[in-house]
Amino acid sequence: MDGIPPGPGPRNLITDVPGLSIGQAEDIGARTGVTVILPDDRAVCAADVRGGAPGTRETDALAPENLVDAVDAVVLSGGSVYGLAAADGVVAWLGARGRGYGLIAGVPKSPVVPGAILFDMANGGDKGWGEDPPYRALGRAAAAAAGPDFALGTAGAGYGALAGGLKGGLGSASAMTADGYTVGAIVAVNSWGSVTAPGGRTFWAAPYELGAEFGGLGSAGLRAAPDEWGLAKRPADTRNTTIACVAVDAVLTPAQAKRLAVMAQDGFARAIRPVHAPFDGDVVFALSTGHRPLADPADYTLARLGALAADTLARAIARGVFEADPWPGAYVSCWRHLPA
């Protein structure tokens, strides 16, 4: 690409993409939470699923050949299968405000809200909720709290997350191109694989860091010997998942949004080792807020945006772990505890 190299947006968050808000809510006792990506208007969306153990909602409806061509929100949640109910709360919140898909007068609109969940059930939180899991209420609260600024680290869908042998978290990043496009990513990092190279604090994503957004250590500490991963989880800890959404302000068709999601998945491979394992449920959603036309040649511009989305997602993964703190009253190893 000609011109000035891309740099982060003013917030270095996915909300630098025009037309997006983020809402989050947590249950501190249960050590879990929800993140809602809320577009101002219905947005073109696609999903790409790579993990061997995904938990998703409405992803089949997003296929380009199907009726749905836009969504009203995307939900990322902890809670394993219970967390899928977070989208119910978001649907109720949107429907009460007249938002959703519908053509028949007098019939309530149907909000289209895809989502994905991660497994945070074994983190020591109180999961004794009986027949009343908290996720529907958390989804509604997160939607109501949506705005341009939000917390990273131990927050939202990343509240209960563990990234390999470290505390995981909620990460976000953005990038702006020289010709005016904005790309953003948000991710809840609960990976089985490690986000750092063996023997130190260097993130696998180090080559993509902008400024010192996750420590500024550079990439000198990177090494990747065969079958050596760093701080991955133990073999017995086989319930994981990293779930994410990338967004662009370019006008995309559903098929183009799918290609963006496919390319963005490479951000996982740049930041986590190993990834897409049989017991990961890795999912990436891609959103288009449609504020700028896709410049000709369209395929070339889409390829640029997809490559940038992968880099931005890798940065967001590292930021989520870099910003993570222990839960109140508990000890869990965090990035800052690693030897310098």
C-alpha positions as CSV (number, residue, x, y, z in Angstrom):
1,M,0.0,0.0,0.0
2,D,1.3,3.5,-0.9
3,G,1.4,6.3,1.6
4,I,1.9,6.5,5.4
5,P,1.9,3.2,7.2
6,P,-1.3,2.5,9.2
7,G,-1.5,3.6,12.8
8,P,-4.0,3.1,15.6
9,G,-7.1,5.1,15.9
10,P,-7.6,7.7,18.6
11,R,-8.9,5.2,21.1
12,N,-7.1,2.2,19.8
13,L,-10.4,0.3,20.3
14,I,-12.9,-1.2,17.9
15,T,-15.1,1.8,18.5
16,D,-12.8,3.8,16.3
17,V,-14.8,2.2,13.5
18,P,-17.6,4.7,12.9
19,G,-21.0,3.3,13.9
20,L,-20.1,0.9,16.7
21,S,-20.6,0.9,20.4
22,I,-19.5,-1.7,23.0
23,G,-21.3,-2.7,26.2
24,Q,-20.1,-5.0,28.9
25,A,-21.4,-6.5,32.1
26,E,-19.8,-8.9,34.7
27,D,-20.9,-11.2,37.5
28,I,-17.9,-11.0,39.9
29,G,-19.1,-13.9,42.1
30,A,-19.5,-16.2,39.2
31,R,-16.3,-14.9,37.5
32,T,-18.0,-14.5,34.1
33,G,-19.2,-11.7,31.8
34,V,-20.7,-10.6,28.5
35,T,-19.6,-8.2,25.8
36,V,-22.0,-6.8,23.2
37,I,-21.0,-5.2,19.9
38,L,-23.8,-2.9,19.0
39,P,-23.9,-1.1,15.6
40,D,-25.8,2.1,15.3
41,D,-27.7,0.6,12.3
42,R,-28.1,-2.9,11.0
43,A,-24.7,-4.1,9.8
44,V,-23.6,-6.7,7.3
45,C,-22.0,-9.6,9.2
46,A,-20.3,-12.9,8.6
47,A,-18.6,-15.6,10.8
48,D,-15.7,-18.0,10.4
49,V,-15.5,-20.9,12.8
50,R,-12.1,-22.8,13.1
51,G,-12.1,-24.3,16.6
52,G,-13.0,-28.0,17.1
53,A,-15.5,-27.3,19.9
54,P,-17.5,-24.1,19.0
55,G,-20.5,-22.8,20.8
56,T,-22.4,-20.4,18.6
57,R,-25.8,-18.9,17.9
58,E,-27.3,-17.7,14.5
59,T,-24.0,-18.3,12.6
60,D,-25.8,-20.4,9.9
61,A,-28.1,-17.5,9.2
62,L,-25.2,-15.4,8.2
63,A,-24.2,-17.5,5.2
64,P,-24.3,-15.3,2.0
65,E,-26.9,-17.5,0.3
66,N,-29.4,-17.1,3.2
67,L,-32.1,-14.5,3.8
68,V,-30.3,-12.6,6.6
69,D,-28.1,-9.8,5.2
70,A,-27.5,-7.8,8.3
71,V,-27.5,-8.1,12.1
72,D,-28.5,-5.9,15.0
73,A,-25.8,-6.9,17.4
74,V,-23.1,-9.5,18.1
75,V,-22.6,-11.1,21.5
76,L,-19.5,-12.6,23.1
77,S,-20.1,-14.4,26.4
78,G,-18.5,-16.6,29.0
79,G,-20.6,-19.4,30.5
80,S,-20.2,-22.2,28.0
81,V,-23.7,-23.3,26.8
82,Y,-25.4,-21.2,29.5
83,G,-23.8,-18.1,28.0
84,L,-25.7,-18.4,24.8
85,A,-28.7,-17.0,26.7
86,A,-26.9,-13.6,26.8
87,A,-28.1,-13.0,23.3
88,D,-31.7,-13.5,24.5
89,G,-31.3,-10.5,26.8
90,V,-29.9,-8.5,23.9
91,V,-32.8,-9.5,21.6
92,A,-35.3,-8.5,24.3
93,W,-33.5,-5.1,24.8
94,L,-33.4,-4.4,21.0
95,G,-36.9,-5.6,20.4
96,A,-38.3,-3.3,23.1
97,R,-36.8,-0.4,21.1
98,G,-38.2,-1.4,17.8
99,R,-35.0,-2.7,16.3
100,G,-34.7,-5.8,14.2
101,Y,-35.7,-7.4,10.9
102,G,-39.3,-7.1,9.9
103,L,-41.5,-6.1,7.0
104,I,-45.1,-6.7,8.2
105,A,-46.8,-3.8,9.9
106,G,-48.1,-4.5,13.4
107,V,-45.8,-7.5,13.9
108,P,-42.8,-7.1,16.3
109,K,-39.5,-7.0,14.6
110,S,-37.0,-9.8,15.1
111,P,-33.6,-8.7,16.1
112,V,-30.8,-10.8,14.6
113,V,-28.1,-11.3,17.2
114,P,-25.5,-13.9,16.5
115,G,-23.1,-14.9,19.3
116,A,-20.4,-17.2,20.5
117,I,-19.3,-18.4,24.0
118,L,-16.2,-19.5,25.8
119,F,-15.7,-22.0,28.6
120,D,-15.0,-20.2,31.9
121,M,-16.8,-22.7,34.1
122,A,-13.7,-24.1,36.0
123,N,-12.2,-20.8,37.2
124,G,-13.3,-21.1,40.8
125,G,-16.3,-18.8,40.5
126,D,-19.7,-19.6,42.0
127,K,-21.7,-21.4,39.3
128,G,-24.4,-22.6,41.6
129,W,-27.2,-20.6,39.8
130,G,-29.6,-23.5,39.5
131,E,-32.4,-22.7,37.0
132,D,-31.5,-19.0,36.8
133,P,-28.1,-18.5,35.1
134,P,-27.1,-14.8,35.0
135,Y,-26.5,-14.5,31.3
136,R,-29.8,-13.2,30.0
137,A,-29.6,-10.4,32.6
138,L,-25.9,-9.8,31.8
139,G,-26.7,-9.5,28.1
140,R,-29.4,-6.9,28.7
141,A,-27.2,-4.9,31.0
142,A,-24.3,-5.0,28.6
143,A,-26.5,-3.7,25.7
144,A,-27.9,-0.9,27.9
145,A,-24.3,0.1,28.9
146,A,-23.0,0.4,25.3
147,G,-20.8,3.3,24.4
148,P,-17.5,4.3,22.8
149,D,-15.2,3.5,25.7
150,F,-14.9,0.3,27.6
151,A,-12.5,-1.6,29.9
152,L,-9.9,-4.1,28.7
153,G,-8.4,-7.1,30.5
154,T,-10.5,-8.6,33.2
155,A,-13.8,-7.3,31.8
156,G,-16.8,-8.4,29.8
157,A,-16.6,-11.7,28.1
158,G,-13.0,-12.0,29.1
159,Y,-13.7,-11.6,32.8
160,G,-13.4,-15.3,33.6
161,A,-10.9,-16.1,30.9
162,L,-7.6,-17.9,31.1
163,A,-5.1,-17.7,28.3
164,G,-2.9,-20.7,28.4
165,G,-1.1,-20.5,31.8
166,L,-1.9,-16.8,32.3
167,K,-5.0,-14.7,33.1
168,G,-6.8,-14.1,29.9
169,G,-9.0,-11.1,29.2
170,L,-10.9,-8.8,26.8
171,G,-8.7,-7.0,24.3
172,S,-9.3,-4.5,21.5
173,A,-7.3,-2.5,19.0
174,S,-7.7,-0.5,15.9
175,A,-5.8,0.7,12.8
176,M,-6.4,3.5,10.2
177,T,-5.1,3.4,6.7
178,A,-3.5,6.2,4.8
179,D,-6.5,6.4,2.5
180,G,-9.0,6.6,5.4
181,Y,-10.3,3.2,6.2
182,T,-10.6,2.1,9.8
183,V,-10.3,-1.5,11.0
184,G,-11.0,-2.6,14.6
185,A,-11.0,-5.8,16.6
186,I,-12.3,-7.0,19.9
187,V,-11.6,-10.4,21.4
188,A,-12.1,-12.5,24.6
189,V,-8.9,-14.6,25.0
190,N,-9.5,-17.9,26.7
191,S,-7.0,-19.9,24.6
192,W,-5.6,-23.4,25.3
193,G,-2.4,-22.2,23.6
194,S,0.1,-19.7,24.9
195,V,0.2,-16.1,24.0
196,T,3.9,-15.7,24.9
197,A,7.1,-17.3,23.6
198,P,8.8,-19.8,25.9
199,G,10.9,-18.5,28.7
200,G,9.9,-14.9,28.9
201,R,7.3,-12.2,28.5
202,T,7.5,-11.7,24.7
203,F,4.1,-11.9,23.1
204,W,3.8,-14.0,19.9
205,A,2.1,-10.9,18.5
206,A,5.2,-8.7,19.1
207,P,6.0,-8.0,15.4
208,Y,2.6,-6.3,15.0
209,E,2.7,-4.1,18.1
210,L,2.1,-0.4,17.5
211,G,3.9,1.8,20.0
212,A,4.0,0.2,23.4
213,E,0.4,-1.0,23.5
214,F,1.3,-4.3,25.2
215,G,4.6,-3.6,26.8
216,G,6.9,-2.5,24.0
217,L,9.4,-5.3,24.5
218,G,10.0,-5.9,20.8
219,S,10.4,-9.3,19.2
220,A,14.0,-10.2,20.3
221,G,12.6,-12.8,22.7
222,L,10.7,-14.7,20.1
223,R,11.6,-18.3,19.5
224,A,9.6,-21.3,18.5
225,A,11.3,-24.7,18.8
226,P,9.4,-27.7,17.5
227,D,6.7,-28.9,19.9
228,E,7.6,-26.1,22.4
229,W,4.7,-23.7,23.0
230,G,5.4,-21.7,26.1
231,L,2.7,-21.3,28.7
232,A,-0.1,-23.4,27.2
233,K,-2.6,-25.0,29.4
234,R,-2.1,-28.5,30.8
235,P,-3.3,-31.4,28.5
236,A,-6.2,-32.0,31.0
237,D,-7.5,-28.5,30.6
238,T,-9.3,-29.1,27.4
239,R,-12.2,-26.5,27.4
240,N,-11.2,-23.2,26.0
241,T,-12.0,-20.9,23.1
242,T,-11.0,-17.5,21.8
243,I,-13.9,-15.5,20.4
244,A,-13.6,-12.2,18.4
245,C,-15.2,-9.7,16.2
246,V,-13.4,-7.5,13.6
247,A,-15.1,-4.5,12.0
248,V,-14.4,-2.1,9.1
249,D,-16.1,1.0,7.9
250,A,-16.1,-0.1,4.3
251,V,-19.2,-1.1,2.5
252,L,-19.1,-4.9,2.1
253,T,-21.4,-7.6,0.8
254,P,-22.1,-10.6,2.9
255,A,-19.6,-12.6,0.8
256,Q,-17.0,-10.0,1.2
257,A,-17.6,-9.9,5.0
258,K,-17.0,-13.7,5.0
259,R,-13.7,-13.2,3.3
260,L,-12.8,-10.6,5.9
261,A,-13.6,-13.0,8.7
262,V,-11.6,-15.8,7.0
263,M,-8.5,-13.6,6.6
264,A,-8.9,-12.2,10.2
265,Q,-8.6,-15.7,11.6
266,D,-4.9,-15.5,10.8
267,G,-4.6,-13.0,13.7
268,F,-5.3,-15.9,16.1
269,A,-2.3,-17.9,14.5
270,R,-0.1,-14.8,14.9
271,A,-0.9,-14.4,18.6
272,I,-1.6,-17.9,20.0
273,R,0.4,-21.1,19.8
274,P,-1.1,-23.6,19.2
275,V,-4.5,-22.5,18.0
276,H,-7.7,-24.0,16.5
277,A,-7.1,-27.2,18.5
278,P,-9.8,-30.0,18.8
279,F,-10.8,-28.5,22.2
280,D,-10.8,-24.8,21.1
281,G,-14.0,-23.2,19.9
282,D,-12.4,-20.3,18.0
283,V,-14.8,-18.0,16.2
284,V,-14.3,-14.7,14.4
285,F,-17.3,-12.4,13.3
286,A,-16.8,-9.7,10.8
287,L,-18.9,-6.5,10.7
288,S,-19.2,-3.8,8.0
289,T,-20.7,-0.5,9.2
290,G,-20.8,0.8,5.6
291,H,-19.6,4.3,6.0
292,R,-17.1,4.3,3.1
293,P,-17.3,2.7,-0.4
294,L,-14.9,-0.1,-1.2
295,A,-12.4,1.5,-3.5
296,D,-11.6,-0.1,-6.9
297,P,-10.2,-2.6,-7.5
298,A,-12.5,-3.9,-4.8
299,D,-10.8,-7.3,-4.4
300,Y,-7.4,-5.6,-3.8
301,T,-8.9,-3.2,-1.2
302,L,-10.7,-6.1,0.5
303,A,-7.4,-8.0,0.6
304,R,-5.7,-5.0,2.3
305,L,-8.5,-4.8,4.9
306,G,-8.4,-8.5,5.6
307,A,-4.6,-8.4,6.1
308,L,-4.9,-5.4,8.4
309,A,-7.8,-7.1,10.3
310,A,-5.6,-10.1,11.0
311,D,-2.8,-7.9,12.4
312,T,-5.2,-5.8,14.4
313,L,-6.8,-8.9,15.9
314,A,-3.3,-10.3,16.9
315,R,-2.6,-7.0,18.7
316,A,-6.0,-7.1,20.4
317,I,-5.2,-10.6,21.8
318,A,-1.9,-9.4,23.3
319,R,-3.6,-6.3,24.7
320,G,-6.3,-8.4,26.4
321,V,-3.7,-10.5,28.3
322,F,-1.4,-7.5,28.9
323,E,-4.2,-5.6,30.6
324,A,-5.6,-8.5,32.7
325,D,-5.6,-8.4,36.5
326,P,-6.4,-11.2,39.0
327,W,-10.0,-11.6,40.2
328,P,-10.7,-9.8,43.5
329,G,-9.5,-11.9,46.4
330,A,-7.8,-14.5,44.2
331,Y,-4.4,-15.2,42.8
332,V,-3.9,-16.2,39.2
333,S,-0.7,-15.7,37.3
334,C,-0.8,-12.6,35.0
335,W,1.5,-11.4,32.3
336,R,3.1,-8.9,34.6
337,H,4.2,-11.7,37.0
338,L,6.4,-13.3,34.4
339,P,10.2,-12.7,34.7
340,A,11.4,-9.7,32.9
